[in-house]
Amino acid sequence: MWRRRVGALLRSPRTSSSASSACQSRRHHLLPSEEPLALNRLARLFTSQAGSDGGDTQKPFIAFVLGGPGSGKGTQCTKIASDFGFAHLSAGDILRHEIASGSEKGELILEIIKEGRIVPSEITVELIRKAMEMNNAKRVLIDGFPRCEENRIAFERIVGTEPDIVIFFDCPEDEMVKRLLGRNQGRVDDNIETIKKRLKVFESLNIPVVDYYSSRGKVHKINATGTADEIFEAVRRLFSSLRL
Ligand SMILES: Nc1ncnc2c1ncn2[C@@H]1O[C@H](COP(=O)(O)OP(=O)(O)OP(=O)(O)O)[C@@H](O)[C@H]1O
Ligand SMILES: Nc1ccn([C@H]2C[C@H](O)[C@@H](COP(=O)(O)O)O2)c(=O)n1
Ligand SMILES: [Mg+2]
């Protein structure tokens, strides 16, 4: 099943224009010569851990972790990773790492993040795909992704799978703003102007993704108010109940 899906993917056309323009109009593609290579590498990754049952059950367990800016995704992911043996891939951290590398792509990402907008999906998904490949983990948290329908569709197309579950941290706006303004980690987007834009983007582009996965029965909503430890109690109950 897993192998067949990746195989189908290798034959699939590029993202349709409607999907690609879902987040914003600028489009960034892999070079034509890169995409089949990337997908072949990925196909190898997910079939190389094949067990005696034919190998289709070795797909990593993937949890997407969503919630508004400052809802505590990163804080809770650190705890889940440590207590439940998950690799923690933060889309935002991966993008910031690309900025720090000084690449041309990083310059573009920085401009977008400063404006509270969403980076073109093909850039983000390719970076996530590489991180998954390097990590080779059996359980993966993907924090802050997908941020919009375009992200979601690009992930399905390039990585060739859907998440097993989606965690949604539900937090009131005023609490998120308070947390972000107090974060003090020197992030270029932790200022009130950018925060307002990020909140708008969250409502208009990210909530539809949560709705999509809700309709597929994948969303676990967690009340993200209270202390980090209180919230983690609910998270712990959820992860303890999963068949991992
Ligand atoms: N339950 C909580 N109560 C108070 N502060 C919290 C709580 N959880 C996290 N924080 C703090 O709020 C800030 C934002 O948390 P965190 O970075 O985990 O959020 P996030 O959802 O990952 O945000 P972003 O989307 O901007 O990356 C941090 O300074 C963190 O220490
Ligand atoms: N899928 C993603 C994830 C993040 N970004 C950009 C836009 C966000 O405001 C910024 C910071 O992410 P965070 O650390 O808050 O998860 O990174 C994106 O464009 N696409
Ligand atoms: Mg975060």
CSV table of C-alpha atoms and ligand atoms in Angstrom, one decimal:
chain,number,residue,atom,x,y,z
A,1,MET,CA,0.0,0.0,0.0
A,2,TRP,CA,2.7,2.5,1.1
A,3,ARG,CA,4.9,1.5,-1.8
A,4,ARG,CA,2.1,1.7,-4.3
A,5,ARG,CA,1.2,5.2,-3.1
A,6,VAL,CA,4.8,6.4,-3.6
A,7,GLY,CA,4.9,4.7,-7.0
A,8,ALA,CA,1.7,6.4,-8.0
A,9,LEU,CA,3.3,9.7,-6.9
A,10,LEU,CA,6.3,9.2,-9.1
A,11,ARG,CA,4.0,9.3,-12.0
A,12,SER,CA,1.8,12.2,-10.8
A,13,PRO,CA,1.8,15.6,-12.4
A,14,ARG,CA,3.0,18.7,-10.7
A,15,THR,CA,0.7,20.5,-8.3
A,16,SER,CA,-2.3,22.0,-10.0
A,17,SER,CA,-2.4,25.8,-10.3
A,18,SER,CA,-5.4,26.0,-8.0
A,19,ALA,CA,-3.6,24.1,-5.2
A,20,SER,CA,-0.4,26.1,-5.8
A,21,SER,CA,-2.1,29.4,-5.5
A,22,ALA,CA,-4.0,28.5,-2.4
A,23,CYS,CA,-1.5,30.3,0.0
A,24,GLN,CA,-0.2,33.0,-2.3
A,25,SER,CA,0.5,33.6,-5.9
A,26,ARG,CA,4.3,33.3,-6.1
A,27,ARG,CA,5.3,29.8,-7.2
A,28,HIS,CA,8.6,28.0,-6.5
A,29,HIS,CA,9.3,24.6,-8.0
A,30,LEU,CA,12.0,22.0,-7.7
A,31,LEU,CA,14.1,21.9,-10.8
A,32,PRO,CA,12.5,19.4,-13.2
A,33,SER,CA,15.6,17.2,-12.9
A,34,GLU,CA,15.5,17.2,-9.1
A,35,GLU,CA,11.9,16.1,-8.4
A,36,PRO,CA,12.1,12.4,-9.7
A,37,LEU,CA,15.5,12.0,-7.9
A,38,ALA,CA,14.0,13.3,-4.6
A,39,LEU,CA,11.0,11.1,-4.9
A,40,ASN,CA,13.1,8.0,-5.7
A,41,ARG,CA,15.2,8.7,-2.6
A,42,LEU,CA,12.1,9.0,-0.6
A,43,ALA,CA,10.7,5.8,-2.0
A,44,ARG,CA,13.9,4.0,-1.0
A,45,LEU,CA,13.7,5.5,2.5
A,46,PHE,CA,10.2,4.2,3.2
A,47,THR,CA,10.8,0.8,1.7
A,48,SER,CA,14.3,0.2,3.1
A,49,GLN,CA,13.0,-0.6,6.6
A,50,ALA,CA,10.8,-3.4,5.2
A,51,GLY,CA,10.0,-6.1,7.6
A,52,SER,CA,9.1,-9.8,6.9
A,53,ASP,CA,5.5,-8.8,6.1
A,54,GLY,CA,6.5,-7.4,2.8
A,55,GLY,CA,7.5,-3.9,4.0
A,56,ASP,CA,4.3,-1.9,3.7
A,57,THR,CA,3.9,-1.4,7.4
A,58,GLN,CA,7.1,0.5,8.0
A,59,LYS,CA,5.8,4.0,7.2
A,60,PRO,CA,6.6,6.3,10.1
A,61,PHE,CA,3.8,7.3,12.4
A,62,ILE,CA,3.3,11.0,11.6
A,63,ALA,CA,1.5,13.5,13.8
A,64,PHE,CA,0.9,17.0,12.5
A,65,VAL,CA,0.9,19.5,15.3
A,66,LEU,CA,-1.2,22.6,14.7
A,67,GLY,CA,-2.4,25.6,16.7
A,68,GLY,CA,-2.2,29.4,16.5
A,69,PRO,CA,1.1,31.3,16.9
A,70,GLY,CA,2.1,31.0,20.5
A,71,SER,CA,-0.4,28.3,21.4
A,72,GLY,CA,2.4,26.2,22.7
A,73,LYS,CA,3.1,23.7,19.9
A,74,GLY,CA,6.9,23.8,20.3
A,75,THR,CA,6.7,23.6,24.1
A,76,GLN,CA,4.4,20.5,24.0
A,77,CYS,CA,6.3,18.8,21.1
A,78,THR,CA,9.5,18.9,23.2
A,79,LYS,CA,7.7,17.1,26.0
A,80,ILE,CA,6.1,14.6,23.6
A,81,ALA,CA,9.5,13.9,21.9
A,82,SER,CA,11.1,13.2,25.2
A,83,ASP,CA,8.3,11.1,26.8
A,84,PHE,CA,7.1,9.2,23.7
A,85,GLY,CA,10.2,8.8,21.6
A,86,PHE,CA,9.2,11.0,18.7
A,87,ALA,CA,11.5,13.0,16.4
A,88,HIS,CA,10.4,16.6,16.6
A,89,LEU,CA,10.5,18.5,13.2
A,90,SER,CA,9.5,22.1,13.6
A,91,ALA,CA,8.7,23.6,10.2
A,92,GLY,CA,9.5,27.1,11.5
A,93,ASP,CA,12.8,25.9,12.9
A,94,ILE,CA,13.7,24.2,9.6
A,95,LEU,CA,12.9,27.5,7.8
A,96,ARG,CA,14.9,29.5,10.2
A,97,HIS,CA,17.8,27.1,9.8
A,98,GLU,CA,17.7,27.7,6.0
A,99,ILE,CA,17.7,31.5,6.7
A,100,ALA,CA,20.8,31.0,9.0
A,101,SER,CA,22.6,29.1,6.2
A,102,GLY,CA,22.7,32.3,4.2
A,103,SER,CA,21.3,30.8,1.1
A,104,GLU,CA,19.4,32.7,-1.5
A,105,LYS,CA,16.3,30.7,-0.6
A,106,GLY,CA,16.9,31.7,3.0
A,107,GLU,CA,16.7,35.4,2.1
A,108,LEU,CA,13.3,34.9,0.5
A,109,ILE,CA,12.1,32.9,3.5
A,110,LEU,CA,13.2,35.7,5.9
A,111,GLU,CA,11.3,38.3,4.0
A,112,ILE,CA,8.1,36.2,4.1
A,113,ILE,CA,8.5,35.3,7.8
A,114,LYS,CA,9.0,39.0,8.7
A,115,GLU,CA,5.7,39.8,7.0
A,116,GLY,CA,3.9,36.9,8.8
A,117,ARG,CA,3.1,35.2,5.5
A,118,ILE,CA,3.5,31.6,4.5
A,119,VAL,CA,6.6,30.3,2.6
A,120,PRO,CA,5.8,28.6,-0.8
A,121,SER,CA,4.9,25.0,-0.1
A,122,GLU,CA,7.5,23.4,-2.3
A,123,ILE,CA,10.3,25.0,-0.4
A,124,THR,CA,8.9,24.0,3.0
A,125,VAL,CA,7.9,20.5,2.0
A,126,GLU,CA,11.2,19.8,0.4
A,127,LEU,CA,13.1,20.9,3.5
A,128,ILE,CA,10.8,18.8,5.7
A,129,ARG,CA,11.2,15.8,3.4
A,130,LYS,CA,15.0,16.1,3.7
A,131,ALA,CA,14.8,16.4,7.5
A,132,MET,CA,12.6,13.2,7.6
A,133,GLU,CA,15.0,11.4,5.4
A,134,MET,CA,18.0,12.4,7.5
A,135,ASN,CA,16.1,11.5,10.7
A,136,ASN,CA,14.8,8.2,9.5
A,137,ALA,CA,12.6,8.1,12.6
A,138,LYS,CA,9.6,5.7,13.1
A,139,ARG,CA,7.6,8.4,15.0
A,140,VAL,CA,7.6,11.9,13.8
A,141,LEU,CA,6.0,15.1,15.0
A,142,ILE,CA,5.7,17.8,12.4
A,143,ASP,CA,5.2,21.0,14.3
A,144,GLY,CA,3.6,24.0,12.6
A,145,PHE,CA,2.7,22.2,9.4
A,146,PRO,CA,0.6,22.3,7.2
A,147,ARG,CA,-0.2,25.9,7.5
A,148,CYS,CA,-2.5,26.1,4.5
A,149,GLU,CA,-4.2,23.9,2.0
A,150,GLU,CA,-1.3,24.3,-0.4
A,151,ASN,CA,1.1,23.0,2.3
A,152,ARG,CA,-1.2,20.0,2.9
A,153,ILE,CA,-1.6,19.1,-0.8
A,154,ALA,CA,2.2,19.5,-1.5
A,155,PHE,CA,3.0,17.2,1.4
A,156,GLU,CA,0.7,14.5,0.2
A,157,ARG,CA,2.1,14.9,-3.3
A,158,ILE,CA,5.8,15.0,-2.5
A,159,VAL,CA,6.0,12.8,0.6
A,160,GLY,CA,3.2,10.6,-0.5
A,161,THR,CA,1.3,10.1,2.7
A,162,GLU,CA,-1.2,11.7,5.1
A,163,PRO,CA,-0.6,12.2,8.8
A,164,ASP,CA,-1.9,9.4,11.2
A,165,ILE,CA,-3.2,12.1,13.6
A,166,VAL,CA,-3.4,15.8,13.9
A,167,ILE,CA,-3.1,17.5,17.2
A,168,PHE,CA,-4.7,20.9,17.5
A,169,PHE,CA,-3.8,23.2,20.4
A,170,ASP,CA,-6.8,25.5,21.0
A,171,CYS,CA,-5.8,28.7,22.7
A,172,PRO,CA,-7.6,32.1,22.9
A,173,GLU,CA,-6.0,34.9,20.9
A,174,ASP,CA,-5.2,37.2,23.8
A,175,GLU,CA,-3.3,34.4,25.6
A,176,MET,CA,-1.3,33.7,22.4
A,177,VAL,CA,-0.4,37.3,22.0
A,178,LYS,CA,0.7,37.5,25.6
A,179,ARG,CA,2.9,34.5,25.2
A,180,LEU,CA,4.5,35.6,22.0
A,181,LEU,CA,5.3,39.1,23.3
A,182,GLY,CA,6.9,37.4,26.3
A,183,ARG,CA,8.9,34.8,24.4
A,184,ASN,CA,12.0,36.8,24.2
A,185,GLN,CA,14.0,34.5,21.8
A,186,GLY,CA,14.9,37.2,19.3
A,187,ARG,CA,12.5,36.0,16.6
A,188,VAL,CA,11.9,38.6,13.9
A,189,ASP,CA,8.2,37.8,13.9
A,190,ASP,CA,7.6,38.3,17.6
A,191,ASN,CA,6.4,41.9,17.4
A,192,ILE,CA,2.8,43.1,17.6
A,193,GLU,CA,2.5,44.0,13.9
A,194,THR,CA,3.7,40.7,12.6
A,195,ILE,CA,1.8,38.8,15.3
A,196,LYS,CA,-1.5,40.4,14.1
A,197,LYS,CA,-0.7,39.3,10.5
A,198,ARG,CA,0.1,35.8,11.7
A,199,LEU,CA,-3.2,35.6,13.6
A,200,LYS,CA,-5.1,36.6,10.4
A,201,VAL,CA,-3.2,34.0,8.4
A,202,PHE,CA,-3.9,31.4,11.0
A,203,GLU,CA,-7.7,32.1,10.9
A,204,SER,CA,-8.0,32.3,7.1
A,205,LEU,CA,-5.5,29.6,6.0
A,206,ASN,CA,-4.7,27.2,8.8
A,207,ILE,CA,-8.2,26.7,10.3
A,208,PRO,CA,-9.5,25.3,6.9
A,209,VAL,CA,-6.7,22.6,7.2
A,210,VAL,CA,-7.9,21.7,10.7
A,211,ASP,CA,-11.5,21.5,9.4
A,212,TYR,CA,-10.3,19.3,6.5
A,213,TYR,CA,-8.6,16.8,8.9
A,214,SER,CA,-11.6,17.1,11.3
A,215,SER,CA,-13.9,15.9,8.6
A,216,ARG,CA,-11.6,12.9,8.2
A,217,GLY,CA,-11.7,12.1,11.9
A,218,LYS,CA,-8.0,12.8,12.5
A,219,VAL,CA,-8.0,15.8,14.7
A,220,HIS,CA,-7.4,15.7,18.5
A,221,LYS,CA,-8.2,19.0,20.0
A,222,ILE,CA,-6.4,20.0,23.2
A,223,ASN,CA,-7.3,22.9,25.4
A,224,ALA,CA,-4.1,24.9,25.4
A,225,THR,CA,-4.8,27.1,28.4
A,226,GLY,CA,-3.3,26.5,31.8
A,227,THR,CA,0.3,25.8,32.6
A,228,ALA,CA,2.5,23.8,30.1
A,229,ASP,CA,2.4,20.9,32.6
A,230,GLU,CA,-1.3,20.9,32.9
A,231,ILE,CA,-1.7,20.9,29.1
A,232,PHE,CA,0.8,18.1,28.8
A,233,GLU,CA,-1.4,15.9,31.1
A,234,ALA,CA,-4.1,16.0,28.4
A,235,VAL,CA,-1.4,15.4,25.7
A,236,ARG,CA,0.0,12.5,27.7
A,237,ARG,CA,-3.4,10.9,28.0
A,238,LEU,CA,-3.9,11.1,24.3
A,239,PHE,CA,-0.5,9.7,23.3
A,240,SER,CA,-0.8,6.9,25.9
A,241,SER,CA,-4.0,5.9,24.2
A,242,LEU,CA,-2.4,5.6,20.7
A,243,ARG,CA,-1.3,2.4,19.2
A,244,LEU,CA,2.2,3.4,18.2
B,1,LIG,N1,1.0,26.8,28.8
B,1,LIG,C1,1.7,27.9,28.7
B,1,LIG,N2,1.6,28.9,29.6
B,1,LIG,C2,2.4,30.0,29.5
B,1,LIG,N3,3.3,30.2,28.6
B,1,LIG,C3,3.6,29.2,27.7
B,1,LIG,C4,2.8,28.0,27.8
B,1,LIG,N4,3.2,27.2,26.8
B,1,LIG,C5,4.2,27.8,26.2
B,1,LIG,N5,4.5,29.0,26.7
B,1,LIG,C6,5.4,30.0,26.4
B,1,LIG,O1,4.8,30.7,25.3
B,1,LIG,C7,5.7,31.0,24.3
B,1,LIG,C8,5.2,30.4,23.0
B,1,LIG,O2,5.3,29.0,23.1
B,1,LIG,P1,5.7,28.1,21.9
B,1,LIG,O3,7.0,28.6,21.3
B,1,LIG,O4,5.8,26.7,22.4
B,1,LIG,O5,4.5,28.3,20.9
B,1,LIG,P2,4.3,27.9,19.4
B,1,LIG,O6,2.9,27.4,19.3
B,1,LIG,O7,5.4,26.9,19.0
B,1,LIG,O8,4.5,29.3,18.7
B,1,LIG,P3,5.0,29.6,17.2
B,1,LIG,O9,3.9,29.2,16.3
B,1,LIG,O10,5.2,31.1,17.2
B,1,LIG,O11,6.3,28.8,17.0
B,1,LIG,C9,7.1,30.5,24.8
B,1,LIG,O12,7.8,31.6,25.4
B,1,LIG,C10,6.7,29.4,25.8
B,1,LIG,O13,7.7,29.3,26.8
B,2,LIG,N1,4.5,25.4,7.3
B,2,LIG,C1,5.0,26.6,7.6
B,2,LIG,C2,5.5,26.8,8.9
B,2,LIG,C3,6.1,28.1,9.1
B,2,LIG,N2,6.1,29.0,8.2
B,2,LIG,C4,6.7,30.3,8.4
B,2,LIG,C5,5.6,31.3,8.7
B,2,LIG,C6,5.5,31.4,10.2
B,2,LIG,O1,5.0,32.6,10.7
B,2,LIG,C7,7.0,31.2,10.5
B,2,LIG,C8,7.3,30.7,11.9
B,2,LIG,O2,6.8,29.4,12.1
B,2,LIG,P1,6.5,28.9,13.6
B,2,LIG,O3,7.9,28.8,14.2
B,2,LIG,O4,5.6,29.9,14.2
B,2,LIG,O5,5.9,27.5,13.4
B,2,LIG,O6,7.5,30.3,9.6
B,2,LIG,C9,5.7,28.7,6.9
B,2,LIG,O7,5.7,29.6,6.0
B,2,LIG,N3,5.1,27.5,6.7
B,3,MG,MG,6.9,27.0,17.5
